[in-house]
CSV table of C-alpha atoms and ligand atoms in Angstrom, one decimal:
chain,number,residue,atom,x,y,z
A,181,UNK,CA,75.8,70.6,111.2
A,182,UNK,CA,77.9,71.4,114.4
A,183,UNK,CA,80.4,74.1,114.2
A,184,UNK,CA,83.5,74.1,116.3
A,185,UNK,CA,84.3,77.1,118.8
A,186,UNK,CA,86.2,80.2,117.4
A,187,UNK,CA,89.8,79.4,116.8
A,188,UNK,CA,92.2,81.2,118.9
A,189,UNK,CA,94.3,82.2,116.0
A,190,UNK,CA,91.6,84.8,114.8
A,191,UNK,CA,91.7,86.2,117.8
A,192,UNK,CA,94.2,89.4,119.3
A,193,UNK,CA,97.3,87.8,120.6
A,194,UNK,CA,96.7,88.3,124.3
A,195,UNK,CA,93.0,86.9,123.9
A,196,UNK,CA,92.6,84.4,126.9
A,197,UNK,CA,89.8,82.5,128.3
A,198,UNK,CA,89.2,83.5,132.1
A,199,UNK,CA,87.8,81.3,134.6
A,200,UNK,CA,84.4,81.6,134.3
A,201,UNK,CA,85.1,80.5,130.5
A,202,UNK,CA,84.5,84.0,129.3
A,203,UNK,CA,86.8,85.4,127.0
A,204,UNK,CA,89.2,88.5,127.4
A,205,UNK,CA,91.4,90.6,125.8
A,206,UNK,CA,94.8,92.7,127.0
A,207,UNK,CA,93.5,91.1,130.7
A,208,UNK,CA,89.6,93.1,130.2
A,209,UNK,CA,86.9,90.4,130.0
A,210,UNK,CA,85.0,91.4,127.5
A,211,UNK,CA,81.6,91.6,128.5
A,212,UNK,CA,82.8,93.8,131.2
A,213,UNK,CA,84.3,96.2,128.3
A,214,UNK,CA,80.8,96.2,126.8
A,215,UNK,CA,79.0,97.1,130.0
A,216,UNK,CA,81.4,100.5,130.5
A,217,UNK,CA,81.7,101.4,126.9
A,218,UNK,CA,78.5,100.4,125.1
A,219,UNK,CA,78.4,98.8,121.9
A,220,UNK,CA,79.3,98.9,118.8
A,221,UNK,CA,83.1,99.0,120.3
A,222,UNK,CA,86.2,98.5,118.7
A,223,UNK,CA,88.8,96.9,121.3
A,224,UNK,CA,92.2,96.8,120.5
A,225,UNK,CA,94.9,94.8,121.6
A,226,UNK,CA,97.6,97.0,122.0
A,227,UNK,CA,99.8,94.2,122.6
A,228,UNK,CA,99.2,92.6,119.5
A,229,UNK,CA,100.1,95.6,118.1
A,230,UNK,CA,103.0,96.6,119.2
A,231,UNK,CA,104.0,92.6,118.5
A,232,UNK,CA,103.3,92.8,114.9
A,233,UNK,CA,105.0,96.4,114.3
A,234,UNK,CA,108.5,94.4,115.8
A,235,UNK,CA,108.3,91.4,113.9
A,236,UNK,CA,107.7,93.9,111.0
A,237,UNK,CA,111.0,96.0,112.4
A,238,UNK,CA,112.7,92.3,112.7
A,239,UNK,CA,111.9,91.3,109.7
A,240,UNK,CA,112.5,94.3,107.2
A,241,UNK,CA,114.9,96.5,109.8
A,242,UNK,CA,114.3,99.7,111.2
A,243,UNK,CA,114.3,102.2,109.0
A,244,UNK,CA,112.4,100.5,106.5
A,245,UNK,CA,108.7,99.7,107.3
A,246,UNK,CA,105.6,102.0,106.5
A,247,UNK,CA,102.9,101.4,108.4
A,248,UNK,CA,99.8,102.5,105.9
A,249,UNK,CA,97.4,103.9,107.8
A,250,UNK,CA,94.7,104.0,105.6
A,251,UNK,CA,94.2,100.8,107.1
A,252,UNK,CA,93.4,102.1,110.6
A,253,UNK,CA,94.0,105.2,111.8
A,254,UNK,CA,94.2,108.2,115.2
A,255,UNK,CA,96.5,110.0,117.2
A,256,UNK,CA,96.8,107.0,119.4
A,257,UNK,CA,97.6,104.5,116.3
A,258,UNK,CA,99.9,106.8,114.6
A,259,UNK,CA,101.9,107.4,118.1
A,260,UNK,CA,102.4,103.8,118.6
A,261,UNK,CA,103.7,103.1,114.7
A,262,UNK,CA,106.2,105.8,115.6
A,263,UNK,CA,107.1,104.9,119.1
A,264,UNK,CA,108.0,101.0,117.4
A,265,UNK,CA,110.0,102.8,114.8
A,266,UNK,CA,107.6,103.0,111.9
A,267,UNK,CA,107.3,105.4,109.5
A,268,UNK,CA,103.6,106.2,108.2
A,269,UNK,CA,101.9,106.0,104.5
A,270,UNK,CA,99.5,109.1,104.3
A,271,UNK,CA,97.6,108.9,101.5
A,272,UNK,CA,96.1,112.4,102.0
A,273,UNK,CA,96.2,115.5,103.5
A,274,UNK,CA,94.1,114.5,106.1
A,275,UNK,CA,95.7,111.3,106.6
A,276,UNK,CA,99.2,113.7,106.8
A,277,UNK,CA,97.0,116.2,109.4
A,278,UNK,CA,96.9,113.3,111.9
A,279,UNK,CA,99.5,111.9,112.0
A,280,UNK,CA,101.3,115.2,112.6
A,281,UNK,CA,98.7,116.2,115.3
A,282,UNK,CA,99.7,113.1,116.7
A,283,UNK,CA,103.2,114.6,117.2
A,284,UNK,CA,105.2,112.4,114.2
A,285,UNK,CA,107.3,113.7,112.9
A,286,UNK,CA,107.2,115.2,109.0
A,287,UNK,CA,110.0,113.2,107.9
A,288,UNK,CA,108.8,110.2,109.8
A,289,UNK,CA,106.0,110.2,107.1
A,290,UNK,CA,105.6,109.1,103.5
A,291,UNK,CA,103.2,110.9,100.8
A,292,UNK,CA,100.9,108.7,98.7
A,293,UNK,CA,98.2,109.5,96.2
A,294,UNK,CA,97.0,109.0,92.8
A,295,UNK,CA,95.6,112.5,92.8
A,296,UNK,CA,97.4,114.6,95.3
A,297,UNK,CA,95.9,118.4,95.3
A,298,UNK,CA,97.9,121.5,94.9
A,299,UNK,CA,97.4,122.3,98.2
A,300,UNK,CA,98.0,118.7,99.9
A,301,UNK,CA,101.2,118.5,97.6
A,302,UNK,CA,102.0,122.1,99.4
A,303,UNK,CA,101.3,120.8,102.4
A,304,UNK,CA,103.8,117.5,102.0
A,305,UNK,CA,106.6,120.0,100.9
A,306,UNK,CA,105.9,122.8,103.6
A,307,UNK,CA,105.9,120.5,106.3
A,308,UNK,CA,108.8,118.1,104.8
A,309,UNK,CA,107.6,114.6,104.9
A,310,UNK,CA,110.8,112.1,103.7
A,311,UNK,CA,109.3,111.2,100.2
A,312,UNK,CA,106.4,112.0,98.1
A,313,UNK,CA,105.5,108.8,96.1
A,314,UNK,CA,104.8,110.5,92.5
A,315,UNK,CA,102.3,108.2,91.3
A,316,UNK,CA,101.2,110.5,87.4
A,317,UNK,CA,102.6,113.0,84.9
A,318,UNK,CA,100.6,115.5,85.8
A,319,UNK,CA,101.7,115.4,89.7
A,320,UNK,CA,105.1,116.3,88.5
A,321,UNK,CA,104.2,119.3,86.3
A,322,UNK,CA,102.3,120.5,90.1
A,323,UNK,CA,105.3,119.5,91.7
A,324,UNK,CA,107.4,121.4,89.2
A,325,UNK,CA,105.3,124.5,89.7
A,326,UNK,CA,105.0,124.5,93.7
A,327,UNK,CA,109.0,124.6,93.2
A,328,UNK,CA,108.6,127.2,90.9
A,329,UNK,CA,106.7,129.7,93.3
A,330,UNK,CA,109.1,128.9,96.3
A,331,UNK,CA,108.5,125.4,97.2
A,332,UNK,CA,111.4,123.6,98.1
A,333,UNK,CA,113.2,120.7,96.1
A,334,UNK,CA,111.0,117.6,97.1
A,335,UNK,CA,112.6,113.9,97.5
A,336,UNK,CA,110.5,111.2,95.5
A,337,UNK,CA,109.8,107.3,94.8
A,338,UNK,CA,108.2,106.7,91.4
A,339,UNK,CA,105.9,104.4,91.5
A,340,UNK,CA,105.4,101.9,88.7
A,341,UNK,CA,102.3,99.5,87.8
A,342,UNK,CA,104.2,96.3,87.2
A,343,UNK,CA,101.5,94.8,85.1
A,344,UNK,CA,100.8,91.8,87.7
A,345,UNK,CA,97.1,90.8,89.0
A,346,UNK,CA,97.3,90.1,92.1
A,347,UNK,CA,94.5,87.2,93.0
A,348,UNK,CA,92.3,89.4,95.3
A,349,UNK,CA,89.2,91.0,94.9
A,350,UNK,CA,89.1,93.4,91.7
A,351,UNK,CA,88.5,96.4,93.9
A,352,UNK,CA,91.8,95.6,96.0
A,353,UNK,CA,94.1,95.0,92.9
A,354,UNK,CA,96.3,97.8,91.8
A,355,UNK,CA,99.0,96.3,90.2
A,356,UNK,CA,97.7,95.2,86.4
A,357,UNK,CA,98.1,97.3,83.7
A,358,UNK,CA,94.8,98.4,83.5
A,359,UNK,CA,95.3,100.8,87.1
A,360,UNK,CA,94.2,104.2,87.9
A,361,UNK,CA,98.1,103.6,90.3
A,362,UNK,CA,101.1,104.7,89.1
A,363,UNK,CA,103.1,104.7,86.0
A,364,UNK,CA,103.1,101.5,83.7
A,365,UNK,CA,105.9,99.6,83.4
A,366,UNK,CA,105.2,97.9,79.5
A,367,UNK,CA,104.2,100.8,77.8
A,368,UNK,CA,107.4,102.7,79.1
A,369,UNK,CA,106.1,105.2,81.0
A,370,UNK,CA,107.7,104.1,84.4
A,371,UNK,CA,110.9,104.9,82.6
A,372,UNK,CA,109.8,108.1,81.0
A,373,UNK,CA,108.5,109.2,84.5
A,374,UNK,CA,112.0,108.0,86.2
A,375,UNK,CA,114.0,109.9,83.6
A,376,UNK,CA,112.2,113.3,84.3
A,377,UNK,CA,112.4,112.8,87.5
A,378,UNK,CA,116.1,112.8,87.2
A,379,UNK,CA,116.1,115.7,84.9
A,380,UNK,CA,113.9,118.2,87.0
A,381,UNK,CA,115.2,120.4,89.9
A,382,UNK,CA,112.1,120.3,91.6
A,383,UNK,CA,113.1,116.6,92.5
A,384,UNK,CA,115.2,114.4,94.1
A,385,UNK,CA,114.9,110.7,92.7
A,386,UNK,CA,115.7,108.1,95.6
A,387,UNK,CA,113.9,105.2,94.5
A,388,UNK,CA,110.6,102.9,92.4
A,389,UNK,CA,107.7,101.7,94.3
A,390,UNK,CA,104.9,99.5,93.3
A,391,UNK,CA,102.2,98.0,95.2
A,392,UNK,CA,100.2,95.0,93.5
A,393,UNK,CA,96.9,94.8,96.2
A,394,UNK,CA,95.7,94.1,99.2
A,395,UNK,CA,95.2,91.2,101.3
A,396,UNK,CA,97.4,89.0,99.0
A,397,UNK,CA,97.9,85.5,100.7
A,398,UNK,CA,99.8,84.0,98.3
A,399,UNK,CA,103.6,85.2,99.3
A,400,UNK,CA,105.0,83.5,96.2
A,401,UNK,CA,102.6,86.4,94.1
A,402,UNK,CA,104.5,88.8,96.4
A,403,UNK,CA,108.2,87.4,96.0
A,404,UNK,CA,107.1,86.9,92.0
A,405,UNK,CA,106.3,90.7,91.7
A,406,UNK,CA,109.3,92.2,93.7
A,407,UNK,CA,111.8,89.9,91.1
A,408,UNK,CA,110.1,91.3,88.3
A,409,UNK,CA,110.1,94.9,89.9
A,410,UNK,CA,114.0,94.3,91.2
A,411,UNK,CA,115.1,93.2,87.4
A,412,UNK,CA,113.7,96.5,86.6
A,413,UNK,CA,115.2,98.8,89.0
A,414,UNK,CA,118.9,97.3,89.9
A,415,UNK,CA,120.1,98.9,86.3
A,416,UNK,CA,118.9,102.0,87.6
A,417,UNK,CA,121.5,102.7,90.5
A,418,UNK,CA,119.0,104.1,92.6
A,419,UNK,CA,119.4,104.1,97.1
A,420,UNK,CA,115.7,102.6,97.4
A,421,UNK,CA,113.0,100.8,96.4
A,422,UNK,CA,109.7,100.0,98.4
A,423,UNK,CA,107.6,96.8,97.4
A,424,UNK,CA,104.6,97.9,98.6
A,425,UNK,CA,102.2,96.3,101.1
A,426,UNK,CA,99.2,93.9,100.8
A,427,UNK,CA,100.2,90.7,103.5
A,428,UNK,CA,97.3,89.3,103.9
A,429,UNK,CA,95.3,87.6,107.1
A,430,UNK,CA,93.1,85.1,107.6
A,431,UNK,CA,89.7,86.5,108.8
A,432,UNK,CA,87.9,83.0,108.6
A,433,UNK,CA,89.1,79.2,110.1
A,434,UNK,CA,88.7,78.1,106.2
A,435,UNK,CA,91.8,81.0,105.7
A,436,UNK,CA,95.4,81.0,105.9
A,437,UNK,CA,97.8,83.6,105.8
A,438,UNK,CA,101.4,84.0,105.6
A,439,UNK,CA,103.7,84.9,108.8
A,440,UNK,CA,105.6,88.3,108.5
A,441,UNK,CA,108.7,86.1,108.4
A,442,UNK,CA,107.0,84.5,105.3
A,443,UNK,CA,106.6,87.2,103.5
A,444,UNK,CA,110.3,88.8,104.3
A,445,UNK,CA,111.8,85.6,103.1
A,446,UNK,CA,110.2,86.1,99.8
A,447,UNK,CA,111.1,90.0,99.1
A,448,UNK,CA,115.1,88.9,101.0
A,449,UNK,CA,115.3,85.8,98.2
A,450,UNK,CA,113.8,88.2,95.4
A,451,UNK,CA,116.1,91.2,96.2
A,452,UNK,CA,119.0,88.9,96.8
A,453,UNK,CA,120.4,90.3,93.2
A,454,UNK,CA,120.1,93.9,94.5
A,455,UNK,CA,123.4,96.1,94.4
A,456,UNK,CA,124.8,96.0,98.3
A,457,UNK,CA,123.4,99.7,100.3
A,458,UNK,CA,120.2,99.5,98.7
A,459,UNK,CA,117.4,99.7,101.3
A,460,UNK,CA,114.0,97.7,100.7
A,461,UNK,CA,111.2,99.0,102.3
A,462,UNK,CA,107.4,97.7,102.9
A,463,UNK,CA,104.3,99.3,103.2
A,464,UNK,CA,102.0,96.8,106.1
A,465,UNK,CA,98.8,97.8,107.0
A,466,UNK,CA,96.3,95.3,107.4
A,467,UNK,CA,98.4,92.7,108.4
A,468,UNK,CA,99.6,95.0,111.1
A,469,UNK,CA,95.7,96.0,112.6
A,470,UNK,CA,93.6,93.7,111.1
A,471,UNK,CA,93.6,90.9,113.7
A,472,UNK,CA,94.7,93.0,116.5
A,473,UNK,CA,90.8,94.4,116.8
A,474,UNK,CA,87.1,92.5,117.9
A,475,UNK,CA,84.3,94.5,117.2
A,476,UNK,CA,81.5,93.6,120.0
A,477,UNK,CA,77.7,94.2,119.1
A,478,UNK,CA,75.0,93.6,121.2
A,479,UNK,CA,71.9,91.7,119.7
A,480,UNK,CA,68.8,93.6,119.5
A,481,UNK,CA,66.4,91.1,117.9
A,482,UNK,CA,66.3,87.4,116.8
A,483,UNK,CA,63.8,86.4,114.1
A,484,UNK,CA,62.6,83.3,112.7
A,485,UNK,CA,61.6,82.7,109.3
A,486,UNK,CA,60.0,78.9,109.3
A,487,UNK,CA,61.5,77.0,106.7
A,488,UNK,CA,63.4,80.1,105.4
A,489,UNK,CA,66.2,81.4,108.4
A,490,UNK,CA,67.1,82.9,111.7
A,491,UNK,CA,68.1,86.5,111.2
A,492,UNK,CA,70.2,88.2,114.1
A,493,UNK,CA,70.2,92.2,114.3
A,494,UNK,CA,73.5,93.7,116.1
A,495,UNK,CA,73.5,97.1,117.1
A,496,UNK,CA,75.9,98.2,114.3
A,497,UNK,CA,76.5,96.9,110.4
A,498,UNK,CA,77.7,98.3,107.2
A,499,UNK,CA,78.9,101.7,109.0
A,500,UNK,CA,81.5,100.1,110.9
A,501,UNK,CA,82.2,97.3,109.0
A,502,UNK,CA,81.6,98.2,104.8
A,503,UNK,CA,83.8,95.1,103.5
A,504,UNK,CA,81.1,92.1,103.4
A,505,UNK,CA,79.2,94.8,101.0
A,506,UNK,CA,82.2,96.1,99.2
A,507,UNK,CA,84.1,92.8,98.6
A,508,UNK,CA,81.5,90.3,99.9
A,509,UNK,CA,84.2,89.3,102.6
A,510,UNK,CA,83.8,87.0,104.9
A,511,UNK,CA,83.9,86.5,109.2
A,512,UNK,CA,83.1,85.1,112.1
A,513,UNK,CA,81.4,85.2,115.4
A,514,UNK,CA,81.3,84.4,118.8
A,515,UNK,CA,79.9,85.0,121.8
A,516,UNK,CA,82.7,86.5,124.2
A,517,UNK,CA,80.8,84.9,127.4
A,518,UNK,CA,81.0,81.2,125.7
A,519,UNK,CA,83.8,81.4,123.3
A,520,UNK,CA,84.7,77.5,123.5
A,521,UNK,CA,80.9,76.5,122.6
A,522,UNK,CA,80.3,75.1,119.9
A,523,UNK,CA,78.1,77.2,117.7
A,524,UNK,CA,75.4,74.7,116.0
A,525,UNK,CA,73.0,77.1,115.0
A,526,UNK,CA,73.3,78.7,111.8
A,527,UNK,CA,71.6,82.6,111.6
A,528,UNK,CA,72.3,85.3,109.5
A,529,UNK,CA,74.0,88.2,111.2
A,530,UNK,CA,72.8,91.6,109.8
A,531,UNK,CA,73.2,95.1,111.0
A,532,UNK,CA,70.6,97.7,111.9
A,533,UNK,CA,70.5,100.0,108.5
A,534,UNK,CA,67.7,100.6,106.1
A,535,UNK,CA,68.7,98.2,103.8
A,536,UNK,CA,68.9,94.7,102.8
A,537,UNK,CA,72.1,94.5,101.9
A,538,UNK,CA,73.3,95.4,105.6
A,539,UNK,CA,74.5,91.8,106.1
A,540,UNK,CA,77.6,91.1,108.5
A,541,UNK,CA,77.9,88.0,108.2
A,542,UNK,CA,75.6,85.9,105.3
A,543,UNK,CA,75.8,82.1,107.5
A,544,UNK,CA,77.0,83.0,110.8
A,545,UNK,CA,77.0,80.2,112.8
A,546,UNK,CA,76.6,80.9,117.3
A,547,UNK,CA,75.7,78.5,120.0
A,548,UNK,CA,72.3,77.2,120.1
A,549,UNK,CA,71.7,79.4,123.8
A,550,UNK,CA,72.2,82.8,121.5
A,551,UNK,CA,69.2,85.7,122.5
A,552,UNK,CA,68.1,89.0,122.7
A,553,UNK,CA,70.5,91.1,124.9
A,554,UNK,CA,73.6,89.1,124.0
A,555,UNK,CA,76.8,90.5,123.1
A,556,UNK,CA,78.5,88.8,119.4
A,557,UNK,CA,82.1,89.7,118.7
A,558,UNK,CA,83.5,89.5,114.9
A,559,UNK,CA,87.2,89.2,115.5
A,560,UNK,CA,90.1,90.5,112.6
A,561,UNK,CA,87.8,94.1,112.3
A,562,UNK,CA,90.9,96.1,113.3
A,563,UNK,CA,91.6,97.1,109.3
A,564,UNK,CA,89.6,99.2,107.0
A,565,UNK,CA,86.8,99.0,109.5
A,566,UNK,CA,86.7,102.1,111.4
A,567,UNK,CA,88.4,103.7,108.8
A,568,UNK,CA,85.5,103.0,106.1
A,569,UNK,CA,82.8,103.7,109.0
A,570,UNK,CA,80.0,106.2,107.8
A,571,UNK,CA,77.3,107.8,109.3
A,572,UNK,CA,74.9,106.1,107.4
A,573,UNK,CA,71.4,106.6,108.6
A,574,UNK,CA,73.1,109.1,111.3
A,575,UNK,CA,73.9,106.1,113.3
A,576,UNK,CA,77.1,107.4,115.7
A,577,UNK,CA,80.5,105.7,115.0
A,578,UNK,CA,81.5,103.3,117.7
A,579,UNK,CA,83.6,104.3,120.4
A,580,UNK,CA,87.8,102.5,120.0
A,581,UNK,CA,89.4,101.3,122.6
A,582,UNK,CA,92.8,100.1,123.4
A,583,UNK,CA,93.4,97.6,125.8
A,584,UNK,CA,96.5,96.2,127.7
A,585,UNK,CA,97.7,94.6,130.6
A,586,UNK,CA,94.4,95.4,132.8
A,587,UNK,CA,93.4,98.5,131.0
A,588,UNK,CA,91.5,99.9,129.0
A,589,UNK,CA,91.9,103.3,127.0
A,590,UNK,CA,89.5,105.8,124.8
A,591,UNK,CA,91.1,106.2,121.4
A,592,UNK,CA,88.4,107.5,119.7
A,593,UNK,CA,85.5,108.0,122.1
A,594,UNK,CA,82.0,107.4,120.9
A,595,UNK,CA,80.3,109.8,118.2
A,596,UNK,CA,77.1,111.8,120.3
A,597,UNK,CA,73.9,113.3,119.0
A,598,UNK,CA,75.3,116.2,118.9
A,599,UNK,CA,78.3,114.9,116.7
A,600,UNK,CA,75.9,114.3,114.1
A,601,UNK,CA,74.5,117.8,113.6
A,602,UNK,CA,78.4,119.6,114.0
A,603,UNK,CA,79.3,120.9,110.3
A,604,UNK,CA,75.3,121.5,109.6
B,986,LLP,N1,100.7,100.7,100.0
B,986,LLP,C1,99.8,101.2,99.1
B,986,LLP,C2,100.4,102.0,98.0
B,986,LLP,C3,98.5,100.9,99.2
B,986,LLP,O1,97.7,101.3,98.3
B,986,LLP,C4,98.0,100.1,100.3
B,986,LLP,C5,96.6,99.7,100.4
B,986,LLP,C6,98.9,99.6,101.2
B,986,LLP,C7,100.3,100.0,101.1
B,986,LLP,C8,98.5,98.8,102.4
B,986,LLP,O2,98.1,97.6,102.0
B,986,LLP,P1,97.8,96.4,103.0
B,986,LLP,O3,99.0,96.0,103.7
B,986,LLP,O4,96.8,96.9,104.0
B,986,LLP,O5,97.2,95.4,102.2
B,986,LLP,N2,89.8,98.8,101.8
B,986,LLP,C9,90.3,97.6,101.3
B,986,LLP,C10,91.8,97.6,101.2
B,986,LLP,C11,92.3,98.8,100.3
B,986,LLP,C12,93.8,98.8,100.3
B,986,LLP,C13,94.3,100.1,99.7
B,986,LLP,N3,95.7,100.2,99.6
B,986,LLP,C14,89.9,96.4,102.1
B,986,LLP,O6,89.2,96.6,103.1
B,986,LLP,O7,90.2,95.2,101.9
């Protein structure tokens, strides 16, 4: 079976093939990136970046899109979702840490968790990020006594379960009833939730969000779920509600996803019945980083199994890349010096950990020429990637790098040795 080239559209927007017919990114060939950085590498495209953030600024308006950085996140990331005008999800303390190491803001940042600690709850309040989302009863009872003991009064979105599957894997779905998220909206409790919100002095109510999953491509599911959540919350005469985030992208040519502009036309024609001042604000992550990111390996060992299957080992695997395992998703490869081959040859792309189950790609397909030595990329790596990475078997995490206009920059530099033996 012959297997066309990569298509362009999985790759970071300022991907372009040089003369020699090797492919680079942000104006850095990539083989050249490999030779000075090593591999495993994450490159970034900081262009494509920055591009989706303002179509995500166009689209929704300024004040109103949360980058969630679960999805990807350092100092460097964080800075750039500020410097385009982004406000940041932090699901944790430590997600809250870095992004105010990286010099944003407190109320430039958004609190999330379904089981926020006394202390990172503390740490919201001291500090003064612009909303804690209270996702359970028992978070307002600690809210209720950090205000007791001197904390100040704390500004919050409730966020409801609207009882809607979303149609992606089960570990990725958080809107159905049946959800460790938030309060749910049949049995009542969203309402309960709301009105004690209302009631208690230790909060300020501003607004209802809900969040039905991750890496949703169908935006009609999203449109459906905002006008369910919007007949909901208009009676309620709160300023704001937030309809969570979950565009998806396409990580394979047999994927689609929709545009930003997609998925703003379905939440603008869905919160077309919304009283006039309310603000509507998303929560993008993957669709921001995803396909902004290649992750380059460099191919340690090609075996053949007669009458069974090639098997290709890459320096890297399920520590900087856990999803194939987790959700048994699916990508591509390439080989950055031939990106425009055709790539005939069907292998099995696995990493270099103790276990079967270390497999990258389950039917990669490469050009016939691949061999030991060889540098593979797997474009759309730039979400939940390095920020799922482990240290399984004490293998280092990659270095990250982001590249533009003829340059490239450390984000994250490579973990050492040394690294490894740190909090022993
Ligand atoms: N808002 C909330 C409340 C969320 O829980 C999430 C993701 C987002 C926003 C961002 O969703 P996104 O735009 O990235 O779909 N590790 C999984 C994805 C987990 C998503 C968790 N929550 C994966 O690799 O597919």
């Amino acid at each position: 079976m012959t297997r066309a080239p990569i298509e362009m559209r999985l790759l970071p927007d300022t991907s372009a093939v040089e003369s020699d017919g090797s492919l680079s990114i942000g104006g850095c060939r990539l083989d050249d990136l490999a030779g000075e950085f090593g591999t495993p590498l994450f490159v970034y495209d900081e262009r494509h970046l920055r591009n989706r953030c303002r179509e995500a600024v166009a689209e929704f308006g300024g004040g109103n899109v949360i980058y969630a950085t679960k999805a990807f996140l350092c100092k460097a990331m964080a800075r750039l979702a500020h410097e385009e005008s982004l406000m940041l999800d932090v699901a944790t303390g430590g997600e809250l840490y870095v992004a105010l190491a990286a010099g944003v803001p407190a109320d430039r940042c958004v609190m999330h968790g379904n089981n926020k600690s006394d202390d990172e709850l503390r740490y919201a309040m001291r500090e003064g990020v612009r909303h804690v989302v209270v996702d359970n009863f028992d978070e307002i009872d600690r809210i209720e006594r950090t205000f007791a003991t001197g904390g100040g009064r704390v500004r919050v979105q409730v966020r409801v379960t609207p009882g809607i599957h979303a149609h992606t894997h089960e570990y990725i779905s958080t809107g159905q009833d049946d959800s460790k998220f938030g309060f749910n909206l049949a049995n009542g409790d969203a309402l309960r939730a709301i009105e004690r919100c209302r009631r208690s002095n230790a909060t300020e109510l501003v607004g209802v969000h809900f969040h039905i999953g991750s890496n949703v491509l169908d935006a009609d599911l999203l449109g459906r779920a905002t006008t369910m959540m919007v007949e909901f919350f208009a009676p309620l005469g709160l300023p704001e509600i937030t309809v969570g985030g979950g565009l998806g992208v396409a990580y394979t040519a047999a994927e689609h996803a929709p545009t930003m502009g997609q998925w703003s036309a379905v939440v603008r024609s869905a919160a077309s019945g919304l009283p006039a001042g309310v603000e509507v604000m998303v929560e993008p992550g993957r669709s921001i980083v995803a396909a902004a990111a290649v992750t380059l390996y460099r191919v340690g060992s090609v075996k053949t199994i007669p009458g069974v299957r090639d098997y290709v080992a890459v320096d890297g695997g399920m520590s900087d890349n856990l999803r194939p395992m987790l959700y048994g998703a699916e990508y591509e490869t390439f080989m950055p010096s031939h990106p425009t081959s055709l790539r005939n040859r069907a292998v099995r792309l696995v990493g270099k950990h103790c276990e079967s189950g270390d497999v990258i790609i389950d039917e990669a397909h490469v050009p016939e020429s691949l061999a030991v030595g060889d540098l593979l990329a797997v474009p759309v790596t730039g979400a939940y990637g390095y920020s799922m990475s482990s240290n399984y078997n004490m293998v280092t995490r990659p270095a990250v790098i982001f590249v533009a206009d003829g340059r490239a920059r450390i984000v994250r530099r490579r973990e050492s040795y040394a690294d490894l033996t740190m909090l022993d």
